[in-house]
C-alpha atoms as a printed R data frame, in Angstrom:
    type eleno elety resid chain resno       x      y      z
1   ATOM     1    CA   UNK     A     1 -38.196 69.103 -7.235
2   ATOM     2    CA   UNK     A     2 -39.103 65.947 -5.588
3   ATOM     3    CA   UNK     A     3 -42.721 64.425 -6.322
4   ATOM     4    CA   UNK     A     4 -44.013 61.200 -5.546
5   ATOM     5    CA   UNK     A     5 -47.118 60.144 -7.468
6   ATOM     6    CA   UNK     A     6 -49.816 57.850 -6.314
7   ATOM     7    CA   UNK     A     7 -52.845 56.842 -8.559
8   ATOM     8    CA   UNK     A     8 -54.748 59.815 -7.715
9   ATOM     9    CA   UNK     A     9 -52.254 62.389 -5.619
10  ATOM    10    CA   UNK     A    10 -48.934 64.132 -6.287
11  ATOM    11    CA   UNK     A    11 -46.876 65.302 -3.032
12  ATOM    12    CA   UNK     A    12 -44.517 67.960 -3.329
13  ATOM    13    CA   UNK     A    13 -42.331 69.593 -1.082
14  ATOM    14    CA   UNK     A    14 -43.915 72.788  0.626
15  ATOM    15    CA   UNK     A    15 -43.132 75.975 -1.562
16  ATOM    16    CA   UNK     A    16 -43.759 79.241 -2.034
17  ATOM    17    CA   UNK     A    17 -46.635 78.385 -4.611
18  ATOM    18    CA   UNK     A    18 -48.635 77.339 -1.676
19  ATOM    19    CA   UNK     A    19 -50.925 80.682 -0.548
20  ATOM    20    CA   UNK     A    20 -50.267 80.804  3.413
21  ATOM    21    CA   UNK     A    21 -53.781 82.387  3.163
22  ATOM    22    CA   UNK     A    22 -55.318 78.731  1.823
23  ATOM    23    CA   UNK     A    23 -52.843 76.863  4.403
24  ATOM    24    CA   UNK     A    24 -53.603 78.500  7.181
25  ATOM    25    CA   UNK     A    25 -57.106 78.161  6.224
26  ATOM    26    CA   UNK     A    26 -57.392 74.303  5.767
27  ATOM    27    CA   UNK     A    27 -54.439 73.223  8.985
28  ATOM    28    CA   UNK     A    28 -56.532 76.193 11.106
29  ATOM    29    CA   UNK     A    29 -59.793 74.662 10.883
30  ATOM    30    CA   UNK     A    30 -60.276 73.378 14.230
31  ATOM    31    CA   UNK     A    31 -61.634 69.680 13.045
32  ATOM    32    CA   UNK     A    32 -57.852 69.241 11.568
33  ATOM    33    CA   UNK     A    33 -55.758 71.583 14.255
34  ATOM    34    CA   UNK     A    34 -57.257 69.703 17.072
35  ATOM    35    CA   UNK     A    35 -55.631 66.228 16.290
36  ATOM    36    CA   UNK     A    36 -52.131 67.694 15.307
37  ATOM    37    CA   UNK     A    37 -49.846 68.027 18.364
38  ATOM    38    CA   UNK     A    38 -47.436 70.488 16.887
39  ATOM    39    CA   UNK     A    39 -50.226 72.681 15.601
40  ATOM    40    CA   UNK     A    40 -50.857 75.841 17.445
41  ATOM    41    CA   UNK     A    41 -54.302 76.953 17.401
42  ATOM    42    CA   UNK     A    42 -55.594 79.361 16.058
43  ATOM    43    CA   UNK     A    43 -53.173 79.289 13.209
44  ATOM    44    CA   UNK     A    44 -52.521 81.936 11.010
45  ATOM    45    CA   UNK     A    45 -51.273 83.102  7.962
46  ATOM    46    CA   UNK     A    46 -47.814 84.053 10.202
47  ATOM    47    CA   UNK     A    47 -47.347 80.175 11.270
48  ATOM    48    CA   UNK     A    48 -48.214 78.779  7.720
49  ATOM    49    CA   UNK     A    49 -45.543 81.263  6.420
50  ATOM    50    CA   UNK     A    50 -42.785 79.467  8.750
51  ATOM    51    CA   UNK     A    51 -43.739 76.519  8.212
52  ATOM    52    CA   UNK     A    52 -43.539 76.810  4.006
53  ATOM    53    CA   UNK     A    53 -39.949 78.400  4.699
54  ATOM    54    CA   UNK     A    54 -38.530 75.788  6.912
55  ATOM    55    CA   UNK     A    55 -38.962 72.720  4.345
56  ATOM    56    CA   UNK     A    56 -36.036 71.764  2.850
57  ATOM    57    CA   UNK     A    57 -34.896 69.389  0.503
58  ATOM    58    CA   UNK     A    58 -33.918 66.951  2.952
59  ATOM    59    CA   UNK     A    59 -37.496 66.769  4.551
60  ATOM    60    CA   UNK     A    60 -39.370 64.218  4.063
61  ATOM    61    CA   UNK     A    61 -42.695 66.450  4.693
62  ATOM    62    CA   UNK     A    62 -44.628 66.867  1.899
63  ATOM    63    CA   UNK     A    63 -48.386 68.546  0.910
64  ATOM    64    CA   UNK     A    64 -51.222 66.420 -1.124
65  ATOM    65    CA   UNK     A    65 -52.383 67.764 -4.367
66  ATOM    66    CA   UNK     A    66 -55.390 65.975 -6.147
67  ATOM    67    CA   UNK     A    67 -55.795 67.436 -9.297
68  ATOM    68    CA   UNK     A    68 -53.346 70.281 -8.756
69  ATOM    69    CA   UNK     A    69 -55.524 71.289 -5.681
70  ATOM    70    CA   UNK     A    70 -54.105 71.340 -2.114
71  ATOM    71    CA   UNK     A    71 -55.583 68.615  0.084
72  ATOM    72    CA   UNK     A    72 -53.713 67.799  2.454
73  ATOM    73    CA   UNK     A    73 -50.182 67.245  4.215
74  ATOM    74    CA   UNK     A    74 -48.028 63.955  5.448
75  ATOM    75    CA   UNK     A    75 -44.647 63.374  6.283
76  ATOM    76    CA   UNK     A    76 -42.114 62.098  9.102
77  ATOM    77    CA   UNK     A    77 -40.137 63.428 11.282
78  ATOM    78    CA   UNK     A    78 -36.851 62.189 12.482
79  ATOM    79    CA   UNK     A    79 -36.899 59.851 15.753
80  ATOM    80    CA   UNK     A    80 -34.652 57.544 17.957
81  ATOM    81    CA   UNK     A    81 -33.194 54.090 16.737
82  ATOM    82    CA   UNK     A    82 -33.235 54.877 13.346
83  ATOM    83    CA   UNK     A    83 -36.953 55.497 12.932
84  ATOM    84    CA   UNK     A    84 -39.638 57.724 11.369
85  ATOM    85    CA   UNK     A    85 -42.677 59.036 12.898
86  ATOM    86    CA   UNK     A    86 -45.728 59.614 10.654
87  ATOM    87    CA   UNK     A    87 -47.782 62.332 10.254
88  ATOM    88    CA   UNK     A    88 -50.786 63.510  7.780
89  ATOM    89    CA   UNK     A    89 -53.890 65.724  7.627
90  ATOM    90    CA   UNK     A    90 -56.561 66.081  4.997
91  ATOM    91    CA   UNK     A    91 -58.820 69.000  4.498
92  ATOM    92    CA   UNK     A    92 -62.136 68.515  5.223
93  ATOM    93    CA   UNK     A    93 -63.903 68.939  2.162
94  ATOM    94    CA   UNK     A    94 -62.051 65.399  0.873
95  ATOM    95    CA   UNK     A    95 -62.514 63.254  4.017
96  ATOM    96    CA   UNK     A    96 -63.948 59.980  3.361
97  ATOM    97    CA   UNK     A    97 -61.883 59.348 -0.367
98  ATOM    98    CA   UNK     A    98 -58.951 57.464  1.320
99  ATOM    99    CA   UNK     A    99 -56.366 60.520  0.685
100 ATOM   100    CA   UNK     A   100 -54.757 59.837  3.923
101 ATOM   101    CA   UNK     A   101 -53.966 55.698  3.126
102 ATOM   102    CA   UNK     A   102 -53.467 57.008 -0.032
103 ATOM   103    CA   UNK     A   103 -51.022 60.002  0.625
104 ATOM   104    CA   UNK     A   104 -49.128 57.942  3.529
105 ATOM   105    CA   UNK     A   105 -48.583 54.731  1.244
106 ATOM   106    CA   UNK     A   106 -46.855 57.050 -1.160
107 ATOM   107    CA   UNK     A   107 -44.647 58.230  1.137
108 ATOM   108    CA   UNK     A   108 -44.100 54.773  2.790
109 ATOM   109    CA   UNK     A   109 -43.006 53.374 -0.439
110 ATOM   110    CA   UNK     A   110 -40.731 56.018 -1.475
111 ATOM   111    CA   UNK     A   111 -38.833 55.688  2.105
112 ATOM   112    CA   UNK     A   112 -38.628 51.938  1.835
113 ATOM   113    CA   UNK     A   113 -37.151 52.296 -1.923
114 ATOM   114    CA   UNK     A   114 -34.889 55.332 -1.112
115 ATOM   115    CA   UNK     A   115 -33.533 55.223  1.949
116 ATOM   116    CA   UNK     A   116 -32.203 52.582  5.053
117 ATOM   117    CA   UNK     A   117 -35.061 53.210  7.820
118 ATOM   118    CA   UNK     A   118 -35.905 50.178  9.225
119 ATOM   119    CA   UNK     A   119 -39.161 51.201 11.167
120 ATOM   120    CA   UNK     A   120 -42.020 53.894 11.150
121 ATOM   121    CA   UNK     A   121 -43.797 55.063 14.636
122 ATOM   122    CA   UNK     A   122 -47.193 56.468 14.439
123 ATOM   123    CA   UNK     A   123 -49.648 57.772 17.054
124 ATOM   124    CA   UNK     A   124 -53.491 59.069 17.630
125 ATOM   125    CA   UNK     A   125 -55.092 60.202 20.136
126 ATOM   126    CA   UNK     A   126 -57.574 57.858 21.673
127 ATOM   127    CA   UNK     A   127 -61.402 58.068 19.761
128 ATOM   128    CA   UNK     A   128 -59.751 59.318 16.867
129 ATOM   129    CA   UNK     A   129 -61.350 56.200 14.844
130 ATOM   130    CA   UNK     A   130 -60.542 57.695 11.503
131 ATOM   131    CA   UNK     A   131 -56.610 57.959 11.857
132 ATOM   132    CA   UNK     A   132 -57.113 54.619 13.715
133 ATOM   133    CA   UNK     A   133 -58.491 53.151 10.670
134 ATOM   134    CA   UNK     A   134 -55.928 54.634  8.396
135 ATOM   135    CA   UNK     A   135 -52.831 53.519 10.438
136 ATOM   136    CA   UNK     A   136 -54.586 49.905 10.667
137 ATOM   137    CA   UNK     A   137 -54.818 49.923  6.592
138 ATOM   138    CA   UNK     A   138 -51.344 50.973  6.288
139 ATOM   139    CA   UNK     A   139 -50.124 48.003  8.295
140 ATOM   140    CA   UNK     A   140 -49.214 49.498 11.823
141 ATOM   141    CA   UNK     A   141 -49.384 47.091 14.860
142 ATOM   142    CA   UNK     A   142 -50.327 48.988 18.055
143 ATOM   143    CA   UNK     A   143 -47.477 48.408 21.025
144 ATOM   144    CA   UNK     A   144 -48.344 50.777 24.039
145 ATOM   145    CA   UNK     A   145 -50.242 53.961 24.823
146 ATOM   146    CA   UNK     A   146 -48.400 57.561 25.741
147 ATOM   147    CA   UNK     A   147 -49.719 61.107 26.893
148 ATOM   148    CA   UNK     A   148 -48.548 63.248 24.222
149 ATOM   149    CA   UNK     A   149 -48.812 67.388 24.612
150 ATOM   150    CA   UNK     A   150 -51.224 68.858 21.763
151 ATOM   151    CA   UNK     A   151 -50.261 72.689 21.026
152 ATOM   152    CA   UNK     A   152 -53.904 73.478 20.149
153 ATOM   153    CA   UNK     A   153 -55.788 71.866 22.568
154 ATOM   154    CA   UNK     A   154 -53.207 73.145 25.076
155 ATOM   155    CA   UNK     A   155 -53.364 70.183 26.879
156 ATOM   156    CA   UNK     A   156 -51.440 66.794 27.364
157 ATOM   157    CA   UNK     A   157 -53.494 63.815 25.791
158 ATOM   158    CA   UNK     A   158 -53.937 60.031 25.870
159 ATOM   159    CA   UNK     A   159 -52.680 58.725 22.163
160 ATOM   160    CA   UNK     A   160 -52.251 54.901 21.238
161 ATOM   161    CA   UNK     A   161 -48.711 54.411 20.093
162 ATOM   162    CA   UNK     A   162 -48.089 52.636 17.117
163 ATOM   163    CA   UNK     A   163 -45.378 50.776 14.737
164 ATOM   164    CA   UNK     A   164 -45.013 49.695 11.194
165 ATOM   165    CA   UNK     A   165 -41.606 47.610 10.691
166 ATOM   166    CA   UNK     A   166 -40.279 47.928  7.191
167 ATOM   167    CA   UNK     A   167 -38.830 44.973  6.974
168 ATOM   168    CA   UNK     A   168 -41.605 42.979  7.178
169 ATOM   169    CA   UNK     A   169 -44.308 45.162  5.581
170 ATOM   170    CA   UNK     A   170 -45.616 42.631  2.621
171 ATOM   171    CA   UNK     A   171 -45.301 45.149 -1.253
């Protein structure tokens, strides 16, 4: 099974080892759920369950453990002209130790080594200051705003769209 390591995290691939119970738990807290857009809210134990089973080994989605506890998710998802759109979360009992630049540079690194994407897209809602800051560590230049819908707010929002061009991203 694939892991990437960082200094302090290992991400995995969802599995089966992963309680939905605990999941659901940490993506269903409303302080996480409301700044995911393909997060339904409430979510239960049912939508942690299908989400677990749909991973695959060709997903590049991927949960944070530090010390072999569950902290978190990033991945991408598959867009237009060859790019990657990133995603994360971090429970929050571990906000404020960096696990979100640290979890997303992990998974940055591994896509520039393994594979041919040339670009990543990113995007948070506006006053969302702490993915902000994240995205702004990782090296993502803002380039436009967007209305994006949000599953559990229900609601179409205003996000700040971002990009983070592999090519010239310094190592």
């Amino acid at each position: 099974m694939l892991a990437i390591n960082t200094a302090r995290l290992v991400l995995k691939r969802p599995d089966r080892s992963i309680k939905n119970a605990l999941f659901a738990s940490l993506v269903g807290d409303w302080d996480i759920a409301k700044w995911l857009s393909d997060v339904p809210y409430p979510y239960t134990e049912k939508h942690a369950e299908k989400f677990i089973k749909r991973s695959s080994p060709d997903d590049l989605r991927f949960s944070v453990f530090y010390d072999n506890i569950l902290v978190g998710g990033v991945g991408v998802s598959f867009e237009d002209h060859n790019q990657l759109d990133l995603g994360y979360w971090i429970a929050k009992d571990y906000w404020g130790y960096g696990f979100a630049t640290e979890a997303s540079m992990g998974l940055i690194e591994y896509i520039k080594k393994e594979t041919n994407f040339k670009a990543i897209t990113a995007c948070y809602v506006k006053g969302n200051k702490a993915s902000a800051n994240v995205l702004n560590k990782l090296g993502f230049i803002e380039i436009g705003e967007c209305e994006e819908y949000f599953l559990s707010r229900k609601k179409t929002m205003d996000c700040v769209d971002l990009i983070l061009d592999l090519d010239r991203q310094s190592n």
